[in-house]
Amino acid sequence: MIDLGKYAAAVLSSYGITLLLLAGLIALTLIRGARVRRHLDQLEARRTRNG
Amino acid sequence: MIALLKRDLSLSIRAGGGFGLGLAFFLIVTILVPFGVGPQSDTLRLIAPGILWVGALLACLLSLDRIFALDYEDGSLDLLATAPIPLEAVVAMKALAHWVTTGLPLTLAAPVLAVLLNLQGAGFGWLVLSLLLGTPALSMIGAFGAALTVGLKRGGLLLSLLVLPLYVPTLIFGAESVRRGAQGMATTTPLLLLAGLTLASVALLPFAAAAAIRVNLR
Amino acid sequence: MSLWEYANPQKFMRTSQMVLPVLTVLTVLCLTAGLLWGFFLTPEAVNFGSTVKIIYIHVPAALMAINAWLMMLVTSLIWLVRRHHVSALAARAAAPVGLTMTLIALITGAIWGQPMWGTYWAWDPRLTSFLILFLFYLGYIALWEAIENPDAAADLTSVLCLVGSVFALLSRYAVNFWNQGLHQGASLSLDKEENVADVFYLPLLVCIAGFVLLFITLVLLRTRTEVRARRVRALITRERMA
């Protein structure tokens, strides 16, 4: 592990918060994407079944 | 157009039109501030320009959703949209009516409230002048925000969220000219910028607001 | 072959499906390489100590915060002029990404400001402008969420984006006028790339590339979701009518 000196807390927390926020954004994107996709597949399937 | 202005004015002065509500709100805000920051007159004098401008801005915000909401509900906005006068002019007139019932009384009441906040003597004239120049922009920007949210059931809170960031330049130039005036510095630059902002808003925003109303009436 | 072909949702879906895996790989590569390089392999700057490592996220995030709004402005204009649905949906998809970038830039800036300027927050023109930009993003997203009819929502948010851009620009100058930069000295010139030595500059470039790629990937993903959500709406309405 490298030595960050006296500013370790500042550097680590900004990297941490950034990664956390980005992870949250990516997770939200993927979750909503999957949910909408599933919903659409359901609807499409119903539509083809009914003709 | 004049008839429309008269109609809007008489509607808002009649009971329940919200006339005077903004003034009362302005009064309460300015009275509450000393309770919050303490009674030292030096401190109050320092923050008086900002408090008065923010108070006027919030009081203005209070009655914004009434600009189009009532006409939208009873359908007269549809009639106005198909009337021979352009919708842009309707929007401008409604913003003017809002200014006459809100901005103008606020401007006139501000010097009285400034006494409560120990504003420096030199600042009074600049306070009135800056509010006179700036409040039309507040009404016009507000009319644009009201036009965006007119079709929404719970548009009030959203309206504030949309309009307040748009108020930032007006507030900065307005409060800055009072602050400079109170300290005896030159006020020409912020006042000119404020006037320019107002003129540009009045010239351009009716088009944006009318476009928004057309979408909402579709 | 013109750019407008991608305005066709099906064409857009097909092409973005092909491009996305490549983009994802590139994003991951660039971001990990840039951040690891910046975090582990760069020396400390003379005056800043190890806090210099924060610029590898602060500067790219701030760049993308502004570019995301510019992209929304362009796509809103395209929607208003040519009425391509994908364009409006792309603007909607970009807003939350831009919001996150603005938040990252603000937070990392505050964390950096504490040891360097002795305060988390100063009403410096740049900081204040970003705070205002943050508010604009919030209003824009809230308006999208509030309106049910998707076409009306696209129209109104586009108008808001246009007017908002003008006022955001105005605010930028108003804020400059209001407080002529307490911190315009040496500390902020770190943001200007010509003042940064190569050791810091190269990993910064990689990080910027990574953030740009991340933005594009996320916006494509989210636009695909919005296109699907639009189709879901259409199908539900059709079922109800039948």
XYZ file of C-alpha atoms in Angstrom:
511
model
C 0.000 0.000 0.000
C 1.321 3.410 -0.893
C 1.811 6.131 1.642
C -0.678 8.957 1.216
C 0.751 11.097 3.983
C -1.429 13.311 6.088
C -4.068 13.714 3.394
C -4.929 10.025 3.264
C -8.431 10.573 4.619
C -9.245 13.225 2.025
C -7.964 11.215 -0.925
C -9.473 7.905 0.170
C -12.849 9.403 0.992
C -13.135 11.197 -2.327
C -12.264 8.033 -4.240
C -14.646 6.087 -2.039
C -17.556 8.472 -2.433
C -17.026 8.700 -6.181
C -16.957 4.953 -6.627
C -20.010 4.624 -4.415
C -21.983 7.215 -6.387
C -20.963 5.733 -9.738
C -21.806 2.234 -8.539
C -25.197 3.487 -7.410
C -25.852 5.131 -10.762
C -24.800 2.030 -12.681
C -26.872 -0.223 -10.439
C -29.965 1.958 -10.867
C -29.448 2.011 -14.622
C -29.113 -1.763 -14.834
C -31.987 -2.516 -12.458
C -34.430 -0.223 -14.222
C -33.206 -1.494 -17.585
C -33.833 -5.096 -16.583
C -37.244 -4.329 -15.106
C -38.474 -2.441 -18.175
C -37.095 -5.131 -20.441
C -38.884 -7.884 -18.514
C -42.131 -5.930 -18.612
C -41.793 -5.402 -22.358
C -41.052 -9.074 -22.975
C -44.168 -10.016 -21.008
C -46.317 -7.654 -23.014
C -44.859 -8.826 -26.319
C -45.418 -12.444 -25.372
C -49.040 -11.739 -24.418
C -49.548 -9.898 -27.673
C -48.220 -12.721 -29.878
C -50.245 -15.285 -27.924
C -53.449 -13.368 -28.424
C -52.667 -12.947 -32.036
C -55.370 43.081 -24.531
C -56.279 45.972 -22.275
C -59.552 44.234 -21.485
C -57.639 41.093 -20.583
C -55.374 43.067 -18.277
C -58.377 44.690 -16.581
C -60.072 41.336 -16.174
C -56.991 39.753 -14.597
C -56.486 42.694 -12.289
C -60.061 42.706 -11.050
C -60.001 38.928 -10.618
C -56.909 39.033 -8.460
C -58.077 41.970 -6.345
C -61.380 40.271 -5.605
C -61.518 38.084 -2.497
C -59.531 34.869 -2.775
C -57.446 36.268 -5.586
C -54.340 36.219 -3.458
C -53.797 39.937 -3.621
C -52.178 41.118 -0.398
C -51.121 37.608 0.498
C -47.700 38.202 -1.026
C -47.381 41.477 0.845
C -48.278 39.859 4.150
C -45.767 37.105 3.464
C -43.062 39.663 2.685
C -43.854 41.444 5.967
C -43.655 38.229 7.980
C -40.384 37.106 6.409
C -38.689 40.423 7.140
C -39.995 40.388 10.702
C -38.859 36.824 11.291
C -35.273 37.415 10.144
C -34.216 39.527 13.171
C -35.588 36.798 15.455
C -33.309 34.373 13.662
C -30.107 36.375 13.453
C -30.417 38.521 16.566
C -31.318 42.161 17.144
C -27.873 43.761 16.592
C -28.555 46.601 14.226
C -25.099 46.383 12.650
C -25.670 42.830 11.507
C -29.152 43.644 10.275
C -27.907 46.636 8.344
C -25.352 44.445 6.626
C -27.820 41.804 5.510
C -30.829 44.067 4.883
C -30.415 44.303 1.059
C -30.197 40.557 0.698
C -33.078 39.831 3.072
C -35.358 42.328 1.359
C -34.559 40.955 -2.081
C -34.938 37.315 -1.052
C -38.170 38.184 0.761
C -39.579 39.951 -2.299
C -38.553 37.012 -4.470
C -40.263 34.453 -2.237
C -43.380 36.597 -1.945
C -43.448 36.780 -5.727
C -43.160 33.000 -5.951
C -46.193 32.543 -3.729
C -48.760 33.732 -6.248
C -47.141 32.382 -9.421
C -49.242 29.260 -9.818
C -52.343 31.444 -9.947
C -51.237 33.104 -13.180
C -52.624 30.370 -15.404
C -54.104 27.722 -13.093
C -57.584 29.227 -12.675
C -57.948 29.968 -16.380
C -56.733 26.480 -17.199
C -59.282 24.867 -14.889
C -62.341 26.724 -16.129
C -61.279 26.450 -19.766
C -60.848 30.141 -20.478
C -57.204 29.492 -21.334
C -58.386 27.405 -24.307
C -60.508 30.330 -25.424
C -57.626 32.731 -25.014
C -55.389 30.431 -27.047
C -57.827 30.500 -29.948
C -58.594 34.210 -29.559
C -57.498 36.620 -32.304
C -54.683 38.056 -30.158
C -51.473 35.994 -30.117
C -50.897 33.760 -27.122
C -47.553 35.468 -26.556
C -49.399 38.716 -25.886
C -51.773 36.932 -23.510
C -48.790 35.612 -21.568
C -47.171 39.043 -21.453
C -50.408 40.625 -20.222
C -50.839 38.005 -17.538
C -47.275 38.534 -16.373
C -47.952 42.279 -16.320
C -51.083 41.732 -14.242
C -49.065 39.579 -11.858
C -46.474 42.301 -11.583
C -49.045 45.025 -10.891
C -50.632 42.962 -8.126
C -47.399 41.568 -6.650
C -44.198 43.216 -7.798
C -45.410 46.788 -7.581
C -46.869 46.541 -4.034
C -43.713 44.749 -2.914
C -41.585 47.549 -4.331
C -43.666 50.150 -2.522
C -43.662 48.226 0.758
C -39.929 47.482 0.704
C -38.709 50.883 2.025
C -41.058 50.610 5.019
C -39.690 47.187 5.875
C -36.159 48.439 5.233
C -36.595 50.728 8.245
C -37.138 47.657 10.408
C -33.836 46.234 9.187
C -31.843 49.463 9.657
C -30.940 49.806 6.008
C -28.492 52.674 5.508
C -30.118 55.899 4.369
C -28.367 55.904 1.015
C -29.776 52.476 0.196
C -33.488 53.352 0.166
C -33.558 54.923 -3.269
C -31.524 52.104 -4.765
C -33.743 49.525 -3.092
C -36.875 50.942 -4.711
C -35.166 51.448 -8.051
C -33.654 47.963 -8.159
C -36.951 46.330 -7.187
C -38.771 48.412 -9.770
C -36.320 47.251 -12.425
C -36.059 43.657 -11.238
C -39.551 42.525 -10.216
C -40.904 42.552 -13.809
C -38.269 39.934 -14.626
C -39.417 37.907 -11.602
C -43.013 37.997 -12.851
C -42.070 37.109 -16.413
C -39.757 34.239 -15.447
C -42.453 33.068 -13.058
C -45.049 33.165 -15.824
C -42.772 30.906 -17.870
C -42.490 28.462 -14.957
C -46.262 28.587 -14.440
C -46.784 27.889 -18.139
C -44.575 24.785 -17.905
C -46.478 23.355 -14.946
C -50.006 24.496 -15.743
C -51.301 21.048 -16.648
C -50.014 19.373 -13.502
C -52.175 18.596 -10.515
C -49.500 19.169 -7.899
C -47.437 21.706 -9.757
C -46.839 24.164 -6.919
C -43.740 22.614 -5.421
C -42.308 21.731 -8.820
C -42.897 25.313 -9.919
C -40.641 26.609 -7.132
C -37.965 24.071 -7.991
C -38.021 25.172 -11.633
C -38.272 28.900 -11.094
C -35.868 29.507 -8.207
C -32.668 28.617 -10.123
C -33.860 30.917 -12.907
C -34.132 33.740 -10.371
C -30.445 33.587 -9.443
C -29.086 36.262 -11.822
C -31.917 38.693 -11.044
C -31.379 38.257 -7.319
C -27.625 38.727 -7.603
C -27.814 41.911 -9.652
C -30.705 43.325 -7.622
C -29.255 42.743 -4.172
C -25.802 43.742 -5.356
C -26.977 47.157 -6.547
C -28.702 47.838 -3.207
C -25.619 46.710 -1.292
C -23.358 48.914 -3.348
C -25.775 51.814 -3.125
C -26.035 51.510 0.660
C -22.250 51.620 0.959
C -22.012 54.626 -1.337
C -20.366 52.750 -4.189
C -21.245 53.058 -7.862
C -24.396 51.145 -8.771
C -24.560 51.736 -12.493
C -23.211 48.366 -13.599
C -25.517 46.061 -11.601
C -28.511 48.281 -12.317
C -27.815 48.242 -16.048
C -27.359 44.481 -15.996
C -30.583 44.126 -14.023
C -32.475 46.303 -16.487
C -30.997 44.344 -19.384
C -32.076 41.085 -17.788
C -35.610 42.373 -17.318
C -35.873 43.660 -20.866
C -34.510 40.433 -22.321
C -36.905 38.330 -20.221
C -39.896 40.437 -21.228
C -38.857 40.299 -24.871
C -38.061 36.594 -25.178
C -39.772 34.576 -22.459
C -43.360 35.176 -23.690
C -42.475 33.037 -26.710
C -41.147 30.197 -24.576
C -44.109 30.451 -22.200
C -46.636 30.513 -25.046
C -44.967 27.443 -26.574
C -45.247 25.661 -23.225
C -48.932 26.564 -22.899
C -49.658 25.282 -26.415
C -48.070 21.955 -25.456
C -50.106 21.808 -22.264
C -53.369 22.569 -24.044
C -52.743 19.947 -26.734
C -25.945 6.719 -44.639
C -26.700 9.696 -42.433
C -26.785 10.350 -38.745
C -30.565 10.761 -38.830
C -31.053 7.061 -39.485
C -30.392 6.492 -35.804
C -33.512 8.495 -35.066
C -35.398 5.349 -36.017
C -35.813 3.534 -32.688
C -35.348 0.063 -34.191
C -32.210 1.081 -35.998
C -30.976 2.731 -32.827
C -31.665 -0.357 -30.746
C -29.869 -2.613 -33.218
C -26.785 -0.429 -33.531
C -26.510 0.363 -29.838
C -26.759 -3.350 -29.055
C -23.772 -3.973 -31.295
C -21.747 -1.053 -29.950
C -22.471 -1.471 -26.252
C -20.271 -4.500 -25.444
C -17.271 -2.817 -27.077
C -17.983 0.417 -25.245
C -18.383 -1.349 -21.913
C -15.034 -3.092 -22.261
C -13.327 0.140 -23.296
C -14.908 2.032 -20.388
C -13.808 -0.512 -17.834
C -10.302 -0.595 -19.292
C -9.871 3.168 -19.412
C -11.389 3.843 -16.018
C -9.480 1.157 -14.145
C -6.234 1.983 -15.932
C -6.598 5.727 -15.403
C -7.717 5.578 -11.799
C -5.163 2.956 -10.786
C -2.415 4.859 -12.595
C -3.498 8.089 -10.949
C -3.913 6.561 -7.527
C -0.843 4.347 -7.259
C 1.746 5.467 -9.772
C 1.803 9.250 -9.631
C 4.110 11.226 -7.340
C 2.879 13.794 -4.866
C 2.773 17.371 -6.057
C 4.986 19.846 -4.267
C 2.309 22.029 -2.754
C -0.593 19.642 -2.647
C 0.808 16.449 -1.210
C -1.264 13.426 -2.046
C -4.439 15.480 -2.549
C -3.334 15.914 -6.143
C -4.732 12.433 -6.735
C -8.228 13.836 -6.334
C -8.016 15.678 -9.650
C -8.208 12.338 -11.489
C -11.862 12.196 -10.530
C -12.650 15.833 -9.886
C -11.644 17.255 -13.262
C -13.234 14.545 -15.461
C -16.446 14.643 -13.411
C -16.649 18.423 -13.684
C -16.044 18.232 -17.434
C -18.759 15.648 -17.892
C -21.168 17.602 -15.705
C -21.043 20.473 -18.174
C -20.836 18.325 -21.300
C -23.868 16.320 -20.221
C -25.900 19.512 -20.067
C -24.571 20.552 -23.493
C -25.560 17.175 -24.877
C -29.041 17.594 -23.398
C -29.257 21.019 -25.014
C -28.331 19.622 -28.430
C -30.664 16.638 -28.220
C -33.483 18.874 -26.968
C -32.998 21.131 -29.966
C -33.028 18.129 -32.296
C -36.269 16.961 -30.696
C -37.882 20.380 -31.043
C -36.808 20.836 -34.645
C -36.945 17.331 -36.122
C -39.091 15.493 -33.565
C -36.992 12.348 -33.286
C -38.114 10.420 -30.232
C -34.735 8.858 -29.576
C -33.260 12.332 -29.265
C -35.718 13.416 -26.571
C -35.251 10.135 -24.719
C -31.465 10.498 -24.874
C -31.769 13.909 -23.209
C -33.862 12.338 -20.479
C -31.363 9.506 -20.108
C -28.411 11.873 -19.780
C -29.858 14.044 -16.998
C -29.339 11.690 -14.019
C -25.830 10.898 -15.245
C -25.054 14.606 -15.419
C -26.546 15.103 -11.974
C -24.285 12.410 -10.531
C -21.245 13.925 -12.218
C -22.082 17.345 -10.794
C -22.477 15.828 -7.349
C -19.132 14.023 -7.639
C -17.406 17.212 -8.764
C -18.935 19.144 -5.857
C -18.135 16.555 -3.210
C -14.573 15.868 -4.317
C -14.019 19.608 -4.618
C -15.232 20.121 -1.064
C -13.030 17.320 0.255
C -10.067 18.792 -1.601
C -10.881 22.300 -0.387
C -10.738 21.394 3.286
C -6.968 20.749 3.504
C -6.044 23.194 0.713
C -8.213 26.214 1.367
C -9.018 25.423 4.977
C -12.718 25.170 4.290
C -15.092 22.665 2.753
C -17.135 25.282 1.061
C -16.410 28.779 -0.167
C -18.760 30.836 -2.308
C -16.221 30.819 -5.057
C -17.678 31.521 -8.542
C -16.849 28.098 -9.876
C -18.264 26.234 -6.898
C -21.371 28.376 -6.889
C -21.929 27.843 -10.610
C -21.783 24.111 -10.117
C -24.262 24.315 -7.277
C -26.634 26.219 -9.564
C -26.069 23.662 -12.320
C -27.011 20.989 -9.780
C -30.306 22.794 -9.121
C -30.999 22.992 -12.858
C -30.496 19.247 -13.200
C -32.876 18.641 -10.299
C -35.579 20.836 -11.836
C -35.161 19.234 -15.254
C -35.434 15.688 -13.895
C -38.386 16.627 -11.688
C -40.257 18.045 -14.677
C -39.709 14.831 -16.648
C -41.016 12.768 -13.764
C -44.046 14.969 -13.193
C -45.614 14.919 -16.660
C -47.437 11.796 -17.759
C -47.822 12.304 -21.494
C -44.351 11.447 -22.883
C -44.533 13.785 -25.878
C -45.691 16.738 -23.804
C -42.972 15.953 -21.273
C -40.353 15.903 -24.010
C -41.578 19.233 -25.371
C -41.746 20.987 -22.021
C -38.411 19.695 -20.764
C -36.794 20.735 -24.044
C -38.129 24.262 -23.661
C -36.937 24.265 -20.055
C -33.518 23.036 -21.185
C -33.208 25.882 -23.702
C -34.307 28.600 -21.301
C -32.337 26.981 -18.500
C -29.152 26.985 -20.580
C -29.448 30.719 -21.157
C -30.058 31.357 -17.481
C -27.304 28.979 -16.395
C -24.899 30.946 -18.567
C -26.238 34.210 -17.163
C -25.818 32.872 -13.639
C -22.236 31.959 -14.407
C -21.454 35.591 -15.249
C -23.658 36.981 -12.502
C -21.815 34.847 -9.969
C -18.478 36.054 -11.309
C -19.688 39.583 -10.897
C -21.025 38.904 -7.421
C -17.858 37.480 -5.971
C -14.761 38.066 -7.995
C -13.098 34.841 -7.114
C -11.486 34.575 -3.718
C -9.605 31.577 -4.986
C -8.580 32.510 -8.469
C -4.918 32.299 -7.430
C -2.497 29.476 -7.879
C -4.667 26.827 -6.267
C -7.348 26.742 -8.938
C -4.957 26.992 -11.843
C -4.360 23.333 -11.166
C -7.564 22.882 -13.151
C -5.956 24.371 -16.197
C -4.192 21.601 -17.946
C -1.283 23.635 -19.248
C -0.088 24.158 -15.699
C 0.010 20.484 -14.900
C 3.187 18.547 -15.496
C 3.182 15.490 -17.752
C 3.352 12.999 -14.875
C -0.083 14.183 -13.804
C -1.384 15.102 -17.229
C -1.184 11.701 -18.932
C -3.149 9.716 -16.335
C -5.597 12.619 -16.200
C -6.177 12.250 -19.945
C -6.836 8.542 -19.543
C -9.278 9.290 -16.724
C -11.083 11.881 -18.825
C -11.361 9.349 -21.654
C -12.696 6.847 -19.136
C -15.343 9.244 -17.853
C -16.399 10.179 -21.395
C -16.742 6.505 -22.274
C -18.626 5.835 -19.053
C -21.002 8.665 -19.860
C -21.641 7.397 -23.396
C -22.165 3.837 -22.220
C -24.558 4.837 -19.459
C -26.517 7.188 -21.707
C -26.846 4.495 -24.379
C -28.000 1.956 -21.793
C -30.494 4.386 -20.310
C -31.757 5.508 -23.713
C -32.390 1.863 -24.604
C -34.374 1.534 -21.403
C -36.364 4.662 -22.214
C -37.115 3.413 -25.727
C -38.375 0.162 -24.233
C -40.382 2.013 -21.584
C -42.000 4.023 -24.354
C -42.927 0.842 -26.199
C -44.361 -0.604 -22.976
C -46.562 2.468 -22.621
C -47.714 2.212 -26.214
C -48.557 -1.496 -25.848
C -50.478 -0.922 -22.622
C -52.514 1.845 -24.192
C -53.244 -0.348 -27.192
C -54.381 -3.211 -24.946
C -56.681 -0.887 -23.095
C -58.184 0.362 -26.311
C -58.799 -3.167 -27.614
